[in-house]
N, CA, C and O atoms as a GROMACS GRO file, in nm:
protein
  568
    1UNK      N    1 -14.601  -1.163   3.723
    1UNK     CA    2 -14.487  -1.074   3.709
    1UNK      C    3 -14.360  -1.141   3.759
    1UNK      O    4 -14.270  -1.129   3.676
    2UNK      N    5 -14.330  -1.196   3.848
    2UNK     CA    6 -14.292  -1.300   3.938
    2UNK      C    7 -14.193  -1.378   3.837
    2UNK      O    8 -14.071  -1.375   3.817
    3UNK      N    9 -14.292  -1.444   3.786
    3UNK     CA   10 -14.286  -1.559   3.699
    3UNK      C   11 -14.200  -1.518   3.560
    3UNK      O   12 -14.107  -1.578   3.505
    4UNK      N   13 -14.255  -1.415   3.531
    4UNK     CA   14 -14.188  -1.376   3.375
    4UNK      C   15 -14.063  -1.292   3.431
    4UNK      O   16 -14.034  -1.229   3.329
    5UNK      N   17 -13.967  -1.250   3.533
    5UNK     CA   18 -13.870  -1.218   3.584
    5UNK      C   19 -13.788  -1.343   3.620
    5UNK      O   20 -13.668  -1.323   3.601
    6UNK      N   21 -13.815  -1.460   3.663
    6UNK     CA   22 -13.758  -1.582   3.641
    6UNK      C   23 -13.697  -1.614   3.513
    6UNK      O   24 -13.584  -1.653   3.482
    7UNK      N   25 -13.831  -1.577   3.428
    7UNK     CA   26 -13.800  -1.676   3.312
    7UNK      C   27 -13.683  -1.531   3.245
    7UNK      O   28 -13.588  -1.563   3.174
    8UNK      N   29 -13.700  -1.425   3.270
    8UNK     CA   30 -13.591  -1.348   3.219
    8UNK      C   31 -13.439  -1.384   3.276
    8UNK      O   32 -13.327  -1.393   3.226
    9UNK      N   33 -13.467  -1.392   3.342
    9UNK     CA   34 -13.309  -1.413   3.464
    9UNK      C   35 -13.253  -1.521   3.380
    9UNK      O   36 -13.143  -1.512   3.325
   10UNK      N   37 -13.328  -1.616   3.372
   10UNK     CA   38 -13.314  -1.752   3.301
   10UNK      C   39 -13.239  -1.788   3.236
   10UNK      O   40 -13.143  -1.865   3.242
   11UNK      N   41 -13.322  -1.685   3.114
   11UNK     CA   42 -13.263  -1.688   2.987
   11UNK      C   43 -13.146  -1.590   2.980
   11UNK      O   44 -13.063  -1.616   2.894
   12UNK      N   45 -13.122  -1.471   3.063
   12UNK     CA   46 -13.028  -1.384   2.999
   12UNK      C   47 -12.873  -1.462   3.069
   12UNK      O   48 -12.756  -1.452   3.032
   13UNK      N   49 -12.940  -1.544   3.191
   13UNK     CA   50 -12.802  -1.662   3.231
   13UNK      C   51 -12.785  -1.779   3.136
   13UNK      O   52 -12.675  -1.834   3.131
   14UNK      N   53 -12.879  -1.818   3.065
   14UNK     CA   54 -12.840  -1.923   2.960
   14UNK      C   55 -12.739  -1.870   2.854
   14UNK      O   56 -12.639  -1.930   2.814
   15UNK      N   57 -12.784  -1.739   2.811
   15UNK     CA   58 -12.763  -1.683   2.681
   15UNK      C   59 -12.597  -1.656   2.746
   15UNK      O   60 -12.497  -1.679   2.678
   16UNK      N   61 -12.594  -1.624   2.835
   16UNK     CA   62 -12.441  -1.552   2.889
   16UNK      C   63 -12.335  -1.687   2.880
   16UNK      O   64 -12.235  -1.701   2.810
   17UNK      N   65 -12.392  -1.776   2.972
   17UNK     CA   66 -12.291  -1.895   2.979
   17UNK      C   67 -12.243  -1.990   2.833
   17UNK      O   68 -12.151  -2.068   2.806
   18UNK      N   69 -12.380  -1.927   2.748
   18UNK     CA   70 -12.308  -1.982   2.630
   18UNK      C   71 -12.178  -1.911   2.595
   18UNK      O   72 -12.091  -1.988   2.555
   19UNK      N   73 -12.154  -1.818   2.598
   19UNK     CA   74 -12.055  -1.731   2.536
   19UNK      C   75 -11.904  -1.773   2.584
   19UNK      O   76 -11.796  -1.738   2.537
   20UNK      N   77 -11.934  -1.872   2.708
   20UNK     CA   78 -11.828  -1.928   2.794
   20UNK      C   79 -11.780  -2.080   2.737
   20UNK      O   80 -11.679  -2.134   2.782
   21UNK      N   81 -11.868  -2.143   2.631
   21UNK     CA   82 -11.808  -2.285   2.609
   21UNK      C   83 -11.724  -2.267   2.478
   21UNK      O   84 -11.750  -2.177   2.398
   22UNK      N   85 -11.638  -2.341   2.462
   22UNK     CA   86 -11.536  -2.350   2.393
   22UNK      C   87 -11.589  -2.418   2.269
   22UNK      O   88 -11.679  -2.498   2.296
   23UNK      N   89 -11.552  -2.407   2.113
   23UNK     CA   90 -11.598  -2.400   2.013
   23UNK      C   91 -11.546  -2.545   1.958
   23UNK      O   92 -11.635  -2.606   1.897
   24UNK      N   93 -11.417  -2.616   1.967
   24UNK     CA   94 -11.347  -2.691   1.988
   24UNK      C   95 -11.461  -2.835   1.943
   24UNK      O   96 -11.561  -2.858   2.010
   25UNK      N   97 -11.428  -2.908   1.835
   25UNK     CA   98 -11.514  -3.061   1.793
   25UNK      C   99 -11.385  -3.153   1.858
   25UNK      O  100 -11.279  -3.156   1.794
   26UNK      N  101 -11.394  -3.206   1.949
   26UNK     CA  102 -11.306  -3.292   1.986
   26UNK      C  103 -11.340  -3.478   1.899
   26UNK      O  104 -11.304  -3.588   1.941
   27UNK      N  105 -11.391  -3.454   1.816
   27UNK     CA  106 -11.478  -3.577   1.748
   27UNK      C  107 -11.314  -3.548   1.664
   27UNK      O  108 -11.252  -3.654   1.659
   28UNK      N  109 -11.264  -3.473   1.624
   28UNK     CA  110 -11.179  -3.449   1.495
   28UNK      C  111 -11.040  -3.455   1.506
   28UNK      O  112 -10.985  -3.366   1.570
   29UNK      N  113 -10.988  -3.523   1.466
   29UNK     CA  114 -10.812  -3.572   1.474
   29UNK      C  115 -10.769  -3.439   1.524
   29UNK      O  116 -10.799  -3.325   1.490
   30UNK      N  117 -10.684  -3.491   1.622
   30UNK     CA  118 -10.612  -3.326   1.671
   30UNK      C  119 -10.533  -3.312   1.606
   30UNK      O  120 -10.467  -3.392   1.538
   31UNK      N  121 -10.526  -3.133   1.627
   31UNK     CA  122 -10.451  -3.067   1.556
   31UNK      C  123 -10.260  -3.062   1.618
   31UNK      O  124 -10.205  -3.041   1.725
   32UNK      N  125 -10.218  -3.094   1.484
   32UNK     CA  126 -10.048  -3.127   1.552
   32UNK      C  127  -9.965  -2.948   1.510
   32UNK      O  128  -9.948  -2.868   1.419
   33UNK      N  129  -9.938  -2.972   1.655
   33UNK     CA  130  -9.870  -2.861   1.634
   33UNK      C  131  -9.730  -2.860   1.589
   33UNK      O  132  -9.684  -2.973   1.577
   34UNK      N  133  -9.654  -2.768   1.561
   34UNK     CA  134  -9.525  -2.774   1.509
   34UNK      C  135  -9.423  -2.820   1.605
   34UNK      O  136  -9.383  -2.768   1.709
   35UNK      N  137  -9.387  -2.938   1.544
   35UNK     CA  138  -9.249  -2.996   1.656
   35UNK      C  139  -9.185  -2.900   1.725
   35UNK      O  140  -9.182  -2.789   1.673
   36UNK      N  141  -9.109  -2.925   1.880
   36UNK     CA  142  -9.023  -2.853   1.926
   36UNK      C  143  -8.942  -2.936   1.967
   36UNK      O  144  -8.968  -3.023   2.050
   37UNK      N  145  -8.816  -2.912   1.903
   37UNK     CA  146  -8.697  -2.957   1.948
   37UNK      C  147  -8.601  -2.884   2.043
   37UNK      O  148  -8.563  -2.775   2.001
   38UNK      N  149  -8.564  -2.914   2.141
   38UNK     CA  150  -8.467  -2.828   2.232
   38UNK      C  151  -8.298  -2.872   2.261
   38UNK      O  152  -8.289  -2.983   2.314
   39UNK      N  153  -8.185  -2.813   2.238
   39UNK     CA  154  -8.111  -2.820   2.264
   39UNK      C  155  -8.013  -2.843   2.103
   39UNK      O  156  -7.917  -2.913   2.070
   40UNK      N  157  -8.108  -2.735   2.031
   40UNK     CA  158  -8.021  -2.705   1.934
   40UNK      C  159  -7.909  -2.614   1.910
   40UNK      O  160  -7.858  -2.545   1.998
   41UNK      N  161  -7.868  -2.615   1.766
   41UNK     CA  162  -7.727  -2.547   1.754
   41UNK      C  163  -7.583  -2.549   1.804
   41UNK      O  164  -7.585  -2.618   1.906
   42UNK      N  165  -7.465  -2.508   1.780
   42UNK     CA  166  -7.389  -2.540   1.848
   42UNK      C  167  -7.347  -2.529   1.966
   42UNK      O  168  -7.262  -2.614   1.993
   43UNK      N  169  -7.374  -2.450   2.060
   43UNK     CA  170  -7.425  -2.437   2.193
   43UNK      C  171  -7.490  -2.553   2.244
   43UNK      O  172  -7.423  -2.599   2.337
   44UNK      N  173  -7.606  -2.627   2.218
   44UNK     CA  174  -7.686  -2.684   2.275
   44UNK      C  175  -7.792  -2.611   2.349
   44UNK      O  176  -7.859  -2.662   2.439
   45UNK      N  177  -7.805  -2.482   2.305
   45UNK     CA  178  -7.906  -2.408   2.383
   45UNK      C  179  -8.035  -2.336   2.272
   45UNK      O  180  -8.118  -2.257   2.315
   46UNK      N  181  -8.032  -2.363   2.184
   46UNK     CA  182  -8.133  -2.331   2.098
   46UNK      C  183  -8.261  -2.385   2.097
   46UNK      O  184  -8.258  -2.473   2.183
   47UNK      N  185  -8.361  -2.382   2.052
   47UNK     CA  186  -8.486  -2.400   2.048
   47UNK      C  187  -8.530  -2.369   1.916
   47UNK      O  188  -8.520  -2.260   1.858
   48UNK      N  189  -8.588  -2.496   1.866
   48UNK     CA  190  -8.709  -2.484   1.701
   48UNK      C  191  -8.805  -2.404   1.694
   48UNK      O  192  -8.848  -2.380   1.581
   49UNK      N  193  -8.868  -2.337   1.811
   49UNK     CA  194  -8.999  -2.276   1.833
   49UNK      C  195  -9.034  -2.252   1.962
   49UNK      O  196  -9.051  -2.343   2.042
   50UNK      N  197  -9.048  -2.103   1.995
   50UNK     CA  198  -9.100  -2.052   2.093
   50UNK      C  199  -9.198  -2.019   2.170
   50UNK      O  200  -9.223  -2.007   2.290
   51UNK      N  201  -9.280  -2.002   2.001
   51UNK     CA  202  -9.440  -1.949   2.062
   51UNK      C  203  -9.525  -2.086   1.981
   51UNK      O  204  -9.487  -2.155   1.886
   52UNK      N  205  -9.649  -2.089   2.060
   52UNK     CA  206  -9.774  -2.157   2.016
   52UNK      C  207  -9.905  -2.088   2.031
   52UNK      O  208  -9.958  -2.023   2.121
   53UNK      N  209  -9.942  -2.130   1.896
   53UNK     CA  210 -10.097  -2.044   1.946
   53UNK      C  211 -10.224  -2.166   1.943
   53UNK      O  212 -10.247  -2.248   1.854
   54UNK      N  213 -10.292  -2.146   2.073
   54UNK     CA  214 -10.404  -2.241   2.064
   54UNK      C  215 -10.574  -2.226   2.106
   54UNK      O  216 -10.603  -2.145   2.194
   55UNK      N  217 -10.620  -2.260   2.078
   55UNK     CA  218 -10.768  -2.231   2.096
   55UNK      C  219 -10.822  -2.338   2.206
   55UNK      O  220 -10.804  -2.456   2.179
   56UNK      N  221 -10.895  -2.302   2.344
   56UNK     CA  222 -10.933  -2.380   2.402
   56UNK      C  223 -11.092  -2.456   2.330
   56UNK      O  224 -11.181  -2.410   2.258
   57UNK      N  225 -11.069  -2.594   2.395
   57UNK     CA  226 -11.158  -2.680   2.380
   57UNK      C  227 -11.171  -2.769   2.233
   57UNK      O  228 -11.270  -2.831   2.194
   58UNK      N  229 -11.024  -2.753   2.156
   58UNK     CA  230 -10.952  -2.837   2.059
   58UNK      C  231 -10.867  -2.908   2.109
   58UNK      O  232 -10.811  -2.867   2.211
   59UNK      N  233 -10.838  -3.005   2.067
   59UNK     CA  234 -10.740  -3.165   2.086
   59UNK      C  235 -10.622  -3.090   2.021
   59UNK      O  236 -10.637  -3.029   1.915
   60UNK      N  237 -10.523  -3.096   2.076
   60UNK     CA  238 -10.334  -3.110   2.004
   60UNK      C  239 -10.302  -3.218   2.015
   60UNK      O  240 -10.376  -3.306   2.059
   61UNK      N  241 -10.120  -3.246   1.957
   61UNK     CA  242 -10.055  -3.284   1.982
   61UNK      C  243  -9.953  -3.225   1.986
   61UNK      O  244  -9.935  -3.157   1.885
   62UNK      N  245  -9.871  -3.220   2.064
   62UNK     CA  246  -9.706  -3.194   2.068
   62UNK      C  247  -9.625  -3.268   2.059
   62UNK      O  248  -9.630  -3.362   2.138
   63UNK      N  249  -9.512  -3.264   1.963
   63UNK     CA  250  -9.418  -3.384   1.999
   63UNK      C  251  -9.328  -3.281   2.057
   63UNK      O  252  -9.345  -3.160   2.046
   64UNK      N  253  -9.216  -3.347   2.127
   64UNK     CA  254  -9.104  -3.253   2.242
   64UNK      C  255  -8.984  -3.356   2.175
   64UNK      O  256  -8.986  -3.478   2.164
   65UNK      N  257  -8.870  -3.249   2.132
   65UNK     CA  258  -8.740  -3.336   2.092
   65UNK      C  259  -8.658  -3.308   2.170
   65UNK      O  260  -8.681  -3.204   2.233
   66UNK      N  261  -8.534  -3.381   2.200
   66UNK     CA  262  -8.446  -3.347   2.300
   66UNK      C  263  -8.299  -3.407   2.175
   66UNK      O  264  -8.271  -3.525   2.152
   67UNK      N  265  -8.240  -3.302   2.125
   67UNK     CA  266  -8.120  -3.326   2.067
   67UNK      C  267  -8.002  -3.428   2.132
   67UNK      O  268  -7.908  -3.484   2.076
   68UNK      N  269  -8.040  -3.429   2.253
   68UNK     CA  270  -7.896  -3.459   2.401
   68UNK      C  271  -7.759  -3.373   2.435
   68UNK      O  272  -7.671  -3.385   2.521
   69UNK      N  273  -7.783  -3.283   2.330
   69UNK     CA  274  -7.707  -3.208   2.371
   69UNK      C  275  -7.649  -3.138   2.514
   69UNK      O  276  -7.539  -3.112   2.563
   70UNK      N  277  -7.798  -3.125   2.552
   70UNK     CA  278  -7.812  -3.084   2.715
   70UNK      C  279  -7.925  -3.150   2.779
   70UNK      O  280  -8.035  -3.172   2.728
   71UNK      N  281  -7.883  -3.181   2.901
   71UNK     CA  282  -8.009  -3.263   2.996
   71UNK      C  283  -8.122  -3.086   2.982
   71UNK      O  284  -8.102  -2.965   2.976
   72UNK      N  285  -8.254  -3.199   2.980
   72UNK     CA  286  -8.349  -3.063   2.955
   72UNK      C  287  -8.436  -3.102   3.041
   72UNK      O  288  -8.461  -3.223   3.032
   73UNK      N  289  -8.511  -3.027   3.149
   73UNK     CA  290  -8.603  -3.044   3.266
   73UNK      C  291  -8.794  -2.978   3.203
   73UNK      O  292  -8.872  -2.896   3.252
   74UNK      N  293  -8.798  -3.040   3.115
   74UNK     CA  294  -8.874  -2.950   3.035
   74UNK      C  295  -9.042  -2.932   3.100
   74UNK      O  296  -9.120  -3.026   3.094
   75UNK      N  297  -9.078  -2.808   3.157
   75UNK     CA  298  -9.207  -2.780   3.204
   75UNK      C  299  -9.284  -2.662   3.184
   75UNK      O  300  -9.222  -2.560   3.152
   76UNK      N  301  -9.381  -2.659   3.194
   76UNK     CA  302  -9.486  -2.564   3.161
   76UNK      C  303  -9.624  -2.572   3.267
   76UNK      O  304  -9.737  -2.607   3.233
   77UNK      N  305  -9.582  -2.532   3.400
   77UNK     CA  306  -9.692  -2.563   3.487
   77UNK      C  307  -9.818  -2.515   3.430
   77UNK      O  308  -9.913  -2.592   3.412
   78UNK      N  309  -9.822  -2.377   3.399
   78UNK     CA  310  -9.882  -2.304   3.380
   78UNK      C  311 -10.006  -2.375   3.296
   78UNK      O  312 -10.123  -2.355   3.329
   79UNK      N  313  -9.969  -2.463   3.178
   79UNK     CA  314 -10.070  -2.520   3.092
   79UNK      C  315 -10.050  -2.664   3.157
   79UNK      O  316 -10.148  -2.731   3.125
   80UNK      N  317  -9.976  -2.727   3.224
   80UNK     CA  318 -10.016  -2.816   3.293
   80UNK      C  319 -10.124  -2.833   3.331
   80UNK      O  320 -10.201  -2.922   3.294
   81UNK      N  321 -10.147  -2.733   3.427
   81UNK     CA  322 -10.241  -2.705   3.536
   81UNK      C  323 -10.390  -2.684   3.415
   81UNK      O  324 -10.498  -2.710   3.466
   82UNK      N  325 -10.391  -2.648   3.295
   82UNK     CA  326 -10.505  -2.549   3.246
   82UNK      C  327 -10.523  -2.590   3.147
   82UNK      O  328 -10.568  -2.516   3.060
   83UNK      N  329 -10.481  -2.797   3.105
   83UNK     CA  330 -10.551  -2.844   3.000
   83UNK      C  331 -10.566  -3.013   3.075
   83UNK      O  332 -10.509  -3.062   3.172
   84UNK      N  333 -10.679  -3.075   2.970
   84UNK     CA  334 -10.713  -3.218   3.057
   84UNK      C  335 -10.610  -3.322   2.975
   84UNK      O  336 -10.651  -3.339   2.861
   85UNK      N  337 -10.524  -3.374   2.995
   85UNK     CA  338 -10.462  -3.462   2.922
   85UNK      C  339 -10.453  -3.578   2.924
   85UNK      O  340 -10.416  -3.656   3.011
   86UNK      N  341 -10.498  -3.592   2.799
   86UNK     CA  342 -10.547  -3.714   2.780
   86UNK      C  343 -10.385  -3.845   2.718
   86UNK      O  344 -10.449  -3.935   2.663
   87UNK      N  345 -10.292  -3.870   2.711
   87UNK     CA  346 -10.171  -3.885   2.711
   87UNK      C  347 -10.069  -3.856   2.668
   87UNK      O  348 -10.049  -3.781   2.573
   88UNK      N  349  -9.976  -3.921   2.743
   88UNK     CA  350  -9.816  -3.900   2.672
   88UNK      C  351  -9.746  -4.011   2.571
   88UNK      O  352  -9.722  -4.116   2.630
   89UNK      N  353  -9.713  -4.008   2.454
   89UNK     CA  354  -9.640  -4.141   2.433
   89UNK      C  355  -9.482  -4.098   2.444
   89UNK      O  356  -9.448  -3.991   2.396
   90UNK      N  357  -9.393  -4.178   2.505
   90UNK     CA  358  -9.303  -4.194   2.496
   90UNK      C  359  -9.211  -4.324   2.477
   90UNK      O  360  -9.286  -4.417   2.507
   91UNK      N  361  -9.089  -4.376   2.444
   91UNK     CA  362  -9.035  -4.508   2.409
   91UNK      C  363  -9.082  -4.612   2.366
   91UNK      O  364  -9.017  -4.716   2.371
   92UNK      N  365  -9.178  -4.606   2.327
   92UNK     CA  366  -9.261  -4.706   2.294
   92UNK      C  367  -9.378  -4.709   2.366
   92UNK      O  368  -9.452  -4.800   2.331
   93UNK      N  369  -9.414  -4.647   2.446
   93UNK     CA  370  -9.532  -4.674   2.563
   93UNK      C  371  -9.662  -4.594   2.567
   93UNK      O  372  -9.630  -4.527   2.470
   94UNK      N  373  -9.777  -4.548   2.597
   94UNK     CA  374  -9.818  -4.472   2.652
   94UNK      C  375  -9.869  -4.462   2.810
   94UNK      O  376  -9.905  -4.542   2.896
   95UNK      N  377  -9.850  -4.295   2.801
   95UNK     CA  378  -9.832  -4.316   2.985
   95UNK      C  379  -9.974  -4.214   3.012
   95UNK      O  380  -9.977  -4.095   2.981
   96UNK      N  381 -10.078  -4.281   3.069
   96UNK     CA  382 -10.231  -4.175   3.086
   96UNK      C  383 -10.234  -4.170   3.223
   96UNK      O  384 -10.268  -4.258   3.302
   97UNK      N  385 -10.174  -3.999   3.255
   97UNK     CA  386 -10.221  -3.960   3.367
   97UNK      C  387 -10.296  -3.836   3.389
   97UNK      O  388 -10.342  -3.791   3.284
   98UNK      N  389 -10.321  -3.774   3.482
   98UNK     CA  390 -10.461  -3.691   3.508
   98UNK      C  391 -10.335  -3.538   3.476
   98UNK      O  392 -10.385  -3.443   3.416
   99UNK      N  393 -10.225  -3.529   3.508
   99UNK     CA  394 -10.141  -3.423   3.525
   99UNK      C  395 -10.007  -3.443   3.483
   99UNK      O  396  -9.978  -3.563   3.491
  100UNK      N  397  -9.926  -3.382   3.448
  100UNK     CA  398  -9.766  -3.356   3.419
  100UNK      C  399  -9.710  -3.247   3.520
  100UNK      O  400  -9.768  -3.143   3.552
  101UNK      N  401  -9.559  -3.303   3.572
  101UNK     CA  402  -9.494  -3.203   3.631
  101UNK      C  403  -9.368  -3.176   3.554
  101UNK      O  404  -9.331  -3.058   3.558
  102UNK      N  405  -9.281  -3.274   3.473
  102UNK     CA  406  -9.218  -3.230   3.349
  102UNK      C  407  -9.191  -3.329   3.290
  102UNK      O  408  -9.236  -3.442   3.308
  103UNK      N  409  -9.098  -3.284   3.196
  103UNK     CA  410  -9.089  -3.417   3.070
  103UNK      C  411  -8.925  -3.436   3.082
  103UNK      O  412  -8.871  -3.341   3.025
  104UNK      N  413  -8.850  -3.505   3.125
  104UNK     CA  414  -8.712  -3.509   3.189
  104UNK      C  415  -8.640  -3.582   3.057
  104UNK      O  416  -8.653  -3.697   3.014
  105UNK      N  417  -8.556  -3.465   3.006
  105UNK     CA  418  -8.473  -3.548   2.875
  105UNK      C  419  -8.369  -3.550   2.957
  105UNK      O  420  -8.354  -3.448   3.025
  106UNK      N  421  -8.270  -3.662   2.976
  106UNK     CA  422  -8.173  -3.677   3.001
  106UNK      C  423  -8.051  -3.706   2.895
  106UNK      O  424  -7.932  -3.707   2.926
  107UNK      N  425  -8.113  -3.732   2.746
  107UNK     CA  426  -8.021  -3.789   2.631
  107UNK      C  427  -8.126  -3.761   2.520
  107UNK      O  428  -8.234  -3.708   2.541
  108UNK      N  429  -8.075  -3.808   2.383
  108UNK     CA  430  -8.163  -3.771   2.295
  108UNK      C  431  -8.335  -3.839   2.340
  108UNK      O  432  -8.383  -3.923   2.416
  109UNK      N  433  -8.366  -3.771   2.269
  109UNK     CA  434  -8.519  -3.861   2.292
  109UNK      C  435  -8.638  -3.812   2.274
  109UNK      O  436  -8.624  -3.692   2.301
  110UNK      N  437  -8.765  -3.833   2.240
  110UNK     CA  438  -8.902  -3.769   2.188
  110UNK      C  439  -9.030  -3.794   2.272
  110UNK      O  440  -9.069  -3.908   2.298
  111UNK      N  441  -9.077  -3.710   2.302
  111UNK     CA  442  -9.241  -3.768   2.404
  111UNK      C  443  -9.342  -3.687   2.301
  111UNK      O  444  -9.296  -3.583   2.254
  112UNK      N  445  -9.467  -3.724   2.265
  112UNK     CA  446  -9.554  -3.651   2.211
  112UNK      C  447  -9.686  -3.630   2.345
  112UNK      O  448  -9.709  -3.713   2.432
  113UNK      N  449  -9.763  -3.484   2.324
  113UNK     CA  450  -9.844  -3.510   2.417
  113UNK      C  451  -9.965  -3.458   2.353
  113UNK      O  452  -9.975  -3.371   2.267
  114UNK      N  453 -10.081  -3.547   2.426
  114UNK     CA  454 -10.172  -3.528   2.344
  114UNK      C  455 -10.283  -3.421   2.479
  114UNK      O  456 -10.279  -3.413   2.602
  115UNK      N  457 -10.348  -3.372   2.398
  115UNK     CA  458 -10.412  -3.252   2.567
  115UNK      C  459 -10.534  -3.170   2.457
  115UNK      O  460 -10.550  -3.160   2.335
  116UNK      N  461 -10.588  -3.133   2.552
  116UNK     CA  462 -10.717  -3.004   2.544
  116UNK      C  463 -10.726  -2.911   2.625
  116UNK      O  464 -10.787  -2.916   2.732
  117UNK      N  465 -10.631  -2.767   2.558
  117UNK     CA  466 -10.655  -2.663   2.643
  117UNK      C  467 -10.798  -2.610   2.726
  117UNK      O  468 -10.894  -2.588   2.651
  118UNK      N  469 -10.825  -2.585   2.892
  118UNK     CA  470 -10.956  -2.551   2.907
  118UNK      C  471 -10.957  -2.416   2.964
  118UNK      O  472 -11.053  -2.350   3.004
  119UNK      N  473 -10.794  -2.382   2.960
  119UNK     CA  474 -10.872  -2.236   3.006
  119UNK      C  475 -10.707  -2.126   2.904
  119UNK      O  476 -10.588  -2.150   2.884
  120UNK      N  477 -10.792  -2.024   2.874
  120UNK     CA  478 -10.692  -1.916   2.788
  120UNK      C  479 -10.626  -1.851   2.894
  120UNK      O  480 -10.664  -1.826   3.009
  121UNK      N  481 -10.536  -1.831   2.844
  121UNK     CA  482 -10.374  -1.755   2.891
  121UNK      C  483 -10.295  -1.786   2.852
  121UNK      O  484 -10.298  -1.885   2.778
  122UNK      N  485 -10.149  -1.701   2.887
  122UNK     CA  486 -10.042  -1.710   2.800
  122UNK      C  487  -9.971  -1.810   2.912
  122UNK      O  488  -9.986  -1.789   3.032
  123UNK      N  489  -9.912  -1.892   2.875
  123UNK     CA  490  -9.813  -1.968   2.958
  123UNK      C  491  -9.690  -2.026   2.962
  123UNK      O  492  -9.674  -2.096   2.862
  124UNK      N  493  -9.618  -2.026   3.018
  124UNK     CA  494  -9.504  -2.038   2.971
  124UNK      C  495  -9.440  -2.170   2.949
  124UNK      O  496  -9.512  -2.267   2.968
  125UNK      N  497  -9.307  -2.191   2.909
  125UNK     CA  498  -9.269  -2.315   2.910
  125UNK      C  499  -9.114  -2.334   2.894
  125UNK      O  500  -9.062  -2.275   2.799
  126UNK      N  501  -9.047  -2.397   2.964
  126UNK     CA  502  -8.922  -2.389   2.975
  126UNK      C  503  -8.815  -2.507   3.024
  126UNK      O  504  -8.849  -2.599   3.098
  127UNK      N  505  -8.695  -2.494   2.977
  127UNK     CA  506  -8.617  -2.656   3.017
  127UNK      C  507  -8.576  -2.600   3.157
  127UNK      O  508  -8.500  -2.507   3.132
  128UNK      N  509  -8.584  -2.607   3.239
  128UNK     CA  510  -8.592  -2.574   3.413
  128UNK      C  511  -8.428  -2.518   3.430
  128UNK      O  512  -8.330  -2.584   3.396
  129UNK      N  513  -8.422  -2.391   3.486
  129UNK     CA  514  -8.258  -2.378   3.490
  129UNK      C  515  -8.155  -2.350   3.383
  129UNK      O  516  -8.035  -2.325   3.393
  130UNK      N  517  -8.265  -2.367   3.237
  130UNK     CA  518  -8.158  -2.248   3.114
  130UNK      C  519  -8.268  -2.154   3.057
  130UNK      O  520  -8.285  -2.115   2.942
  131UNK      N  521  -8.301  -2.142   3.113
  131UNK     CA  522  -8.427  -2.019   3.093
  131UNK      C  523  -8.316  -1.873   3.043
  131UNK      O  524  -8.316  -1.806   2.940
  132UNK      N  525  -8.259  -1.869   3.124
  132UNK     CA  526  -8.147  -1.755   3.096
  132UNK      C  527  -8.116  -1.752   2.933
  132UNK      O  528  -8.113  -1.654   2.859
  133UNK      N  529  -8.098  -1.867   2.907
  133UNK     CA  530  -7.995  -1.918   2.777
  133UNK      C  531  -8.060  -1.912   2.677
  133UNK      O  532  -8.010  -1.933   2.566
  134UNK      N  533  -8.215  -1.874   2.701
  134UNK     CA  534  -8.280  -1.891   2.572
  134UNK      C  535  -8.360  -2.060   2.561
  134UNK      O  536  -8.409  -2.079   2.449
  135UNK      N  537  -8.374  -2.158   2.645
  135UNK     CA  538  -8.427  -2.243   2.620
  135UNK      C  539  -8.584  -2.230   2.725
  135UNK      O  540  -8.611  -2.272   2.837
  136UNK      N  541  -8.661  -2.152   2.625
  136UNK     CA  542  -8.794  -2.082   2.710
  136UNK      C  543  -8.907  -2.053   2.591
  136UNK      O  544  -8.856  -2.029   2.482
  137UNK      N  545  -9.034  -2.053   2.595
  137UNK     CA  546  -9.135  -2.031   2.512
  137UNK      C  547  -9.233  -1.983   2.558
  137UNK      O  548  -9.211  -1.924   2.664
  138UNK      N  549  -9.386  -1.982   2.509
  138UNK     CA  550  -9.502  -1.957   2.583
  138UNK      C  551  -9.602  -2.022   2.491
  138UNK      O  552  -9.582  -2.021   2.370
  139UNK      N  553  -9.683  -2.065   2.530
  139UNK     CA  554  -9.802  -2.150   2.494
  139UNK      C  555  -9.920  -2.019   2.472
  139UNK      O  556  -9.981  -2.012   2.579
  140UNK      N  557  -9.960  -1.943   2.400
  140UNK     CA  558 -10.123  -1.895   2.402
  140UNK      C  559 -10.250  -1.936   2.379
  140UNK      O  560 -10.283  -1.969   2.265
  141UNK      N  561 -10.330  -1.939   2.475
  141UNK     CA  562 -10.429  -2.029   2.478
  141UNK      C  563 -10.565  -1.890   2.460
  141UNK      O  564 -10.595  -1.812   2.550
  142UNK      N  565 -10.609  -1.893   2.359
  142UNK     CA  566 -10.756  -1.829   2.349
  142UNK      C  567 -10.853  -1.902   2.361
  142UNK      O  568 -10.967  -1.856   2.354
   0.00000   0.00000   0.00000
């Protein structure tokens, strides 16, 4: 009796934790999401795109534009913190680190980032200090 209460426990914890892994073939060219450029229009305070929608345990890419219009402090702790990233290219380079704290446009210029969301929520993302102005988004991660 013992024994077949184990093997229940077992299985109804196997069967559960499946429901927890992410569906995501990382074998498969990531999926590019729609450019965001910041510091559009005549203002310099516009934005190409606000929202993103993403599925954890799929590969992206982002590319990030910076018009130069305005220095842009551009961060998103929130999905910082809650995908594994795997790199950044920028100027010619790539830069592989374990974390991002932001992406600092000071003049025109482009970084793409490549990442795998691991956990869902909405998160935000913003050029640090014109949040007011409209230069702000959110990342959704299911």
């Amino acid at each position: 009796m013992k024994t077949r209460l184990i093997l229940a426990a077992t299985a109804a914890t196997l069967a559960l934790t499946g429901l927890a892994y992410a569906k995501g073939d990382l074998t498969l060219k990531p999926v590019e999401l729609e450019e965001l450029t910041v510091g559009t229009g005549n203002s310099g305070f516009g934005v190409s795109q606000t929202k993103y929608e993403m599925e954890t345990g799929k590969s992206y890419t982002l590319t990030i534009k910076s018009t130069g219009k305005k220095e842009c402090a551009w961060q998103s702790p929130g999905l910082f913190q809650n995908i594994f990233l795997r790199k950044v290219e920028a100027g010619g380079m790539e830069i592989k680190a374990i974390h991002l704290t932001e992406l600092e446009f000071e003049e025109e210029g482009e970084a793409e980032m490549f990442f795998v969301p691991i956990k869902p929520g909405t998160f935000a993302w913003y050029c640090k200090g014109m949040e007011e102005r409209g230069m702000k988004g959110e990342f959704i991660v299911k």
